[in-house]
XYZ file of C-alpha atoms in Angstrom:
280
model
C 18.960 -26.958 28.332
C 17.449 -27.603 31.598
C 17.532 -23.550 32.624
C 15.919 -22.863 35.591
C 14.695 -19.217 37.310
C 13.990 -18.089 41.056
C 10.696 -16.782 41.607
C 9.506 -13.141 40.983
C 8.840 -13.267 44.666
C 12.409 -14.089 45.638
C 11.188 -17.451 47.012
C 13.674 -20.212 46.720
C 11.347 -22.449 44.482
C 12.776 -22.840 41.356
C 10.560 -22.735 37.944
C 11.596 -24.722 35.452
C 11.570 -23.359 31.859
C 9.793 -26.209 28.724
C 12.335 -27.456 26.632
C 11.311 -27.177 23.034
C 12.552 -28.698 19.746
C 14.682 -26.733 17.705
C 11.814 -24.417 15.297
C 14.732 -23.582 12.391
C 14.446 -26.082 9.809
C 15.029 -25.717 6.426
C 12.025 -24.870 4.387
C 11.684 -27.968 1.961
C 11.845 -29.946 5.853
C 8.669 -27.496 6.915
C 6.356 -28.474 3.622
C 7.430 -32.125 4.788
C 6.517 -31.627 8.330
C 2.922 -30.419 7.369
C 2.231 -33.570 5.363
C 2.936 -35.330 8.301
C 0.723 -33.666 10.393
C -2.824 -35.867 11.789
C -5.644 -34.122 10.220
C -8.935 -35.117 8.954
C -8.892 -35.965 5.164
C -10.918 -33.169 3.947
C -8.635 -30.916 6.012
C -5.795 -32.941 4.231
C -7.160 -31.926 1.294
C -7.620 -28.061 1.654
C -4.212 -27.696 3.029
C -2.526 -29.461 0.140
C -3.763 -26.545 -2.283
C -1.222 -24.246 -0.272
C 1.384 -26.763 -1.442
C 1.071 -25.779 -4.905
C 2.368 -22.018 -3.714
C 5.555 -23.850 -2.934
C 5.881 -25.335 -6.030
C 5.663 -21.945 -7.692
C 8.210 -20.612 -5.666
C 10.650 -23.353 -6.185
C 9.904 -22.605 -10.260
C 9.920 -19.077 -9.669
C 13.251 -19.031 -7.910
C 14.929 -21.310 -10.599
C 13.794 -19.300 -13.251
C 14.801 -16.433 -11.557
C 18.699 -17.559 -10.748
C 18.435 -18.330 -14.583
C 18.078 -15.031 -16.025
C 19.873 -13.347 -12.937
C 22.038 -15.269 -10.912
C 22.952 -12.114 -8.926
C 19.447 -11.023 -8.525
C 19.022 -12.353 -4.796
C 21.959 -11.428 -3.890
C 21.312 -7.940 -4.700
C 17.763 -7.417 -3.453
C 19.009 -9.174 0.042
C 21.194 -6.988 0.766
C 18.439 -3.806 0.942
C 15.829 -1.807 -0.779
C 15.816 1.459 -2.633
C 11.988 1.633 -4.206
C 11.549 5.169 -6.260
C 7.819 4.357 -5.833
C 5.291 4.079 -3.241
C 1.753 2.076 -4.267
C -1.176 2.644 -2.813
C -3.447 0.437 -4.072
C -6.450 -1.909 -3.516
C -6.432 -5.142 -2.139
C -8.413 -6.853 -4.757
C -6.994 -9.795 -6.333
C -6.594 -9.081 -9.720
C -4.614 -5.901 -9.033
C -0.990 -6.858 -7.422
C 0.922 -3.545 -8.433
C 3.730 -5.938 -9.549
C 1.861 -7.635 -11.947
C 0.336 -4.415 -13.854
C 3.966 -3.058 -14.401
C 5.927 -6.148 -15.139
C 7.929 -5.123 -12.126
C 10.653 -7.292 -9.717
C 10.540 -7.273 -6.073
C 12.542 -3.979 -4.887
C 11.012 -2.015 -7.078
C 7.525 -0.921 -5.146
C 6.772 -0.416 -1.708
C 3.459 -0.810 -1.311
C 0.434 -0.961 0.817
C -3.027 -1.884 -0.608
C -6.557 -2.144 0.839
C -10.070 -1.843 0.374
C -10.404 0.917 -2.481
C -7.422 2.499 -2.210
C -8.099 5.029 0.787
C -5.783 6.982 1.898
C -7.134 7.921 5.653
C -5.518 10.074 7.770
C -5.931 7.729 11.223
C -5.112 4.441 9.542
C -2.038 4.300 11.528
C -1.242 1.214 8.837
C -1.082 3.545 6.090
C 0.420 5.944 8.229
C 3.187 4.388 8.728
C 3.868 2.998 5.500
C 3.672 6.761 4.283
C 6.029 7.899 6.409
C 8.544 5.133 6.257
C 8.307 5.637 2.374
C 8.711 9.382 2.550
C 11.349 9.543 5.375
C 13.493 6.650 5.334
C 13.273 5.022 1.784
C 12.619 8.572 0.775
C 10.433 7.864 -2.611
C 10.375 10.330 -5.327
C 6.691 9.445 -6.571
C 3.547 8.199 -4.505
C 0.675 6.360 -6.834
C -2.750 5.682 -5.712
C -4.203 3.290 -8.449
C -7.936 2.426 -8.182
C -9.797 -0.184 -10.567
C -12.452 -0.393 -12.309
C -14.943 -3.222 -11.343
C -14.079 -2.373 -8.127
C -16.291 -4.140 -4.914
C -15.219 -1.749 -2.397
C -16.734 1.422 -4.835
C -19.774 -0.191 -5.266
C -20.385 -1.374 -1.689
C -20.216 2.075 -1.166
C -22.575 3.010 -3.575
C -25.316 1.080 -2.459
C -27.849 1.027 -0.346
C -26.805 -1.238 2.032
C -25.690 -1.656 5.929
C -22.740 -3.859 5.222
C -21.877 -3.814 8.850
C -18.811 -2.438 11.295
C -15.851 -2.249 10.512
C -16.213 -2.497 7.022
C -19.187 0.039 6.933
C -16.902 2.289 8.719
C -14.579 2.047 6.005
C -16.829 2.673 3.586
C -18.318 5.754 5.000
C -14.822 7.892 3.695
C -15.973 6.524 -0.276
C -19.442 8.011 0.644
C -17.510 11.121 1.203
C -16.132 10.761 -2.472
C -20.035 10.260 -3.760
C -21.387 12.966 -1.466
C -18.678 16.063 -2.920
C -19.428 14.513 -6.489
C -23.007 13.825 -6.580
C -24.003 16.597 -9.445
C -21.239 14.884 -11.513
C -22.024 11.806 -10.759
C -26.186 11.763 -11.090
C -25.945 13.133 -14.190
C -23.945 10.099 -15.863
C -27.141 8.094 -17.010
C -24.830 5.026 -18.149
C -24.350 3.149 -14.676
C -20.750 1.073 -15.984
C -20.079 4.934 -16.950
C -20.897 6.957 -13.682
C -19.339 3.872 -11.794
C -15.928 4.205 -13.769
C -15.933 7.766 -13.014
C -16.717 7.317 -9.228
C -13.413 4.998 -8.841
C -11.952 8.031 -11.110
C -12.943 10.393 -8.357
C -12.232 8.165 -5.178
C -8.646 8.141 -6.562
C -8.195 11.832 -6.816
C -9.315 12.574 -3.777
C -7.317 10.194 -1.615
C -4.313 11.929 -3.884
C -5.527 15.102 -2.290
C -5.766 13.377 1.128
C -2.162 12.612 1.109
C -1.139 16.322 0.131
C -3.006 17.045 3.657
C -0.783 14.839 5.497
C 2.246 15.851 7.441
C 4.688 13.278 5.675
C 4.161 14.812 2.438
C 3.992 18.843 3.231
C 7.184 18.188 5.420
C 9.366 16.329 2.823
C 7.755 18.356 -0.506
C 8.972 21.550 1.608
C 12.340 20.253 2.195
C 12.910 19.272 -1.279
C 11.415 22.255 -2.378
C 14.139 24.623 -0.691
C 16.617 22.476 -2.453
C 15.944 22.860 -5.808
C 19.466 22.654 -7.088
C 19.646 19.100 -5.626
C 16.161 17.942 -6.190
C 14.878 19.783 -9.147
C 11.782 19.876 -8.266
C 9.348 19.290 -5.010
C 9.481 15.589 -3.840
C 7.664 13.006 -4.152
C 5.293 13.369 -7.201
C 1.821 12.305 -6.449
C 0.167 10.165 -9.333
C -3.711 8.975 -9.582
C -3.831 6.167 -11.598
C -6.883 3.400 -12.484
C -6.221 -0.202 -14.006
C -9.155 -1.777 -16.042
C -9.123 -5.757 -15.573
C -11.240 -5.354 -18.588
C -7.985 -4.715 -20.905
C -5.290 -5.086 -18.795
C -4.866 -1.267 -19.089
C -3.232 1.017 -16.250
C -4.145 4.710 -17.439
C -2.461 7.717 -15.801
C -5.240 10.412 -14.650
C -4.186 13.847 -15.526
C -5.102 16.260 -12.332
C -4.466 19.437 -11.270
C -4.559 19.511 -7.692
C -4.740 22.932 -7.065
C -7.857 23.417 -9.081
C -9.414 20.378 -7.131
C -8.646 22.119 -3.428
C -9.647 25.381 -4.692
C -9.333 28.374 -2.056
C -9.184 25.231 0.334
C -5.597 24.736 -0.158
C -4.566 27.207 3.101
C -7.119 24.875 5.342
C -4.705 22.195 4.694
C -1.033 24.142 5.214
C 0.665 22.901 7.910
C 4.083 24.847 7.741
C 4.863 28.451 7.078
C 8.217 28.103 5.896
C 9.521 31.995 4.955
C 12.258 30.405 3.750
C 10.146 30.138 0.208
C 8.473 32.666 -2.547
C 5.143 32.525 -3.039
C 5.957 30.445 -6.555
C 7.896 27.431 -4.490
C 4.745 27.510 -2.127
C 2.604 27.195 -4.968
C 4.716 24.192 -6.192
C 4.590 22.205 -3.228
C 1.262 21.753 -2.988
């Protein structure tokens, strides 16, 4: 209202401070406001197709407060996920949607492929948010089939920085697989099993992170309150084919090999050699 501040300088000019309209409206007053807006026609007409996402939510909502009038009033006041996602940002694969799931019951994080990279501080920190504060009991990385980021990778193809870049840690996957992978003859087939493969290993990319070790250890020592080490790692792959998620059965250990020590970040004497083998 008309504020006004000295000068950094200690100068006795005064600087007077804009005076803007209040920004809090209520949201049906916001949709309004953008139909007001001057814009070209065509530019009229692309933004209107955002419109119909509020539509959706206004059905959503409704239909929502009909089968549980309680439900917003629960899920506002917190969240207490048992799962992390990791999963990839292609369309046709919102975690959500494969499981029939509500909002509070994922925490997720999705991009291209799936990875799971150890200096994406984005994934970083949704790892150790998940593992520290929400404290998750399972972590799933879920690939797809039919999926662009695999093939990019695949090909033969500069597809340019950053995304190149990104796609140089799926080469990786190819590159320890190769024998495996040349000798499927069936391309659809030796692509399935290449998102297969990309999967597992970014599963064994998060048992080399600090988040994990650290809280699998801890949970470990405390069997009796646990029951087991914490959080279970899963490597799963959804076909948009069938509208099939399918659980990939992996033993870890047998896919680090006499690796697994390269990877050990703690030396906790605190636990046998069987709870060591457990953790990881």
């Amino acid at each position: 209202f008309g504020r006004s501040l000295r000068a950094f300088s200690g100068e006795s000019r005064e600087m007077k401070i804009p005076q803007y309209l209040n920004s809090w409206v209520e949201p049906e007053a916001l949709w309004e406001f953008n139909d007001t807006m001057e814009r070209t026609n065509a530019a009229k007409q692309a933004d209107a197709e955002i419109g119909e996402l509020g539509d959706r939510n206004k059905a959503w909502q409704k239909e929502t407060l009909k089968q549980d009038p309680e439900f917003f009033k629960r899920i506002g006041q917190g969240q207490a996920p048992k799962y992390l996602w990791i999963g990839c940002a292609d369309s046709r694969v919102a975690a959500e949607n494969l499981i029939g799931g509500k909002p509070g019951e994922l925490f997720t994080h999705r991009n291209i492929a799936n990875m799971v990279v150890a200096t994406d501080t984005n994934l970083r920190s949704v790892l150790q948010y998940a593992v520290d504060v929400l404290q998750v009991r399972h972590i799933i990385v879920c690939g797809h089939y039919d999926c662009g980021g695999v093939k990019a990778a695949c090909s033969v193809k500069d597809h340019a920085l950053p995304l190149e870049s990104w796609l140089s840690g799926i080469r990786d996957v190819y590159r320890l697989h190769r024998e495996e992978l040349d000798a499927i003859d069936c391309p659809d087939e030796r692509h399935k099993r290449m998102v297969e493969l990309n999967v597992i290993e970014q599963c064994l990319n998060l048992f080399k992170t600090s988040d994990i070790q650290r809280r699998r250890r801890y949970t470990a020592s405390r069997i009796e309150e646990f029951g087991c080490a914490l959080p279970r790692v899963h490597a799963m792959v959804f076909s948009p084919a069938d509208g099939i998620l399918r659980r990939l059965n992996v033993d870890y250990k047998k896919h680090l090999g006499d690796s697994i020590d390269v990877y050990h970040l703690y030396d906790d004497p605190l636990l046998d050699a069987a709870e060591l083998d457990e953790v990881i």
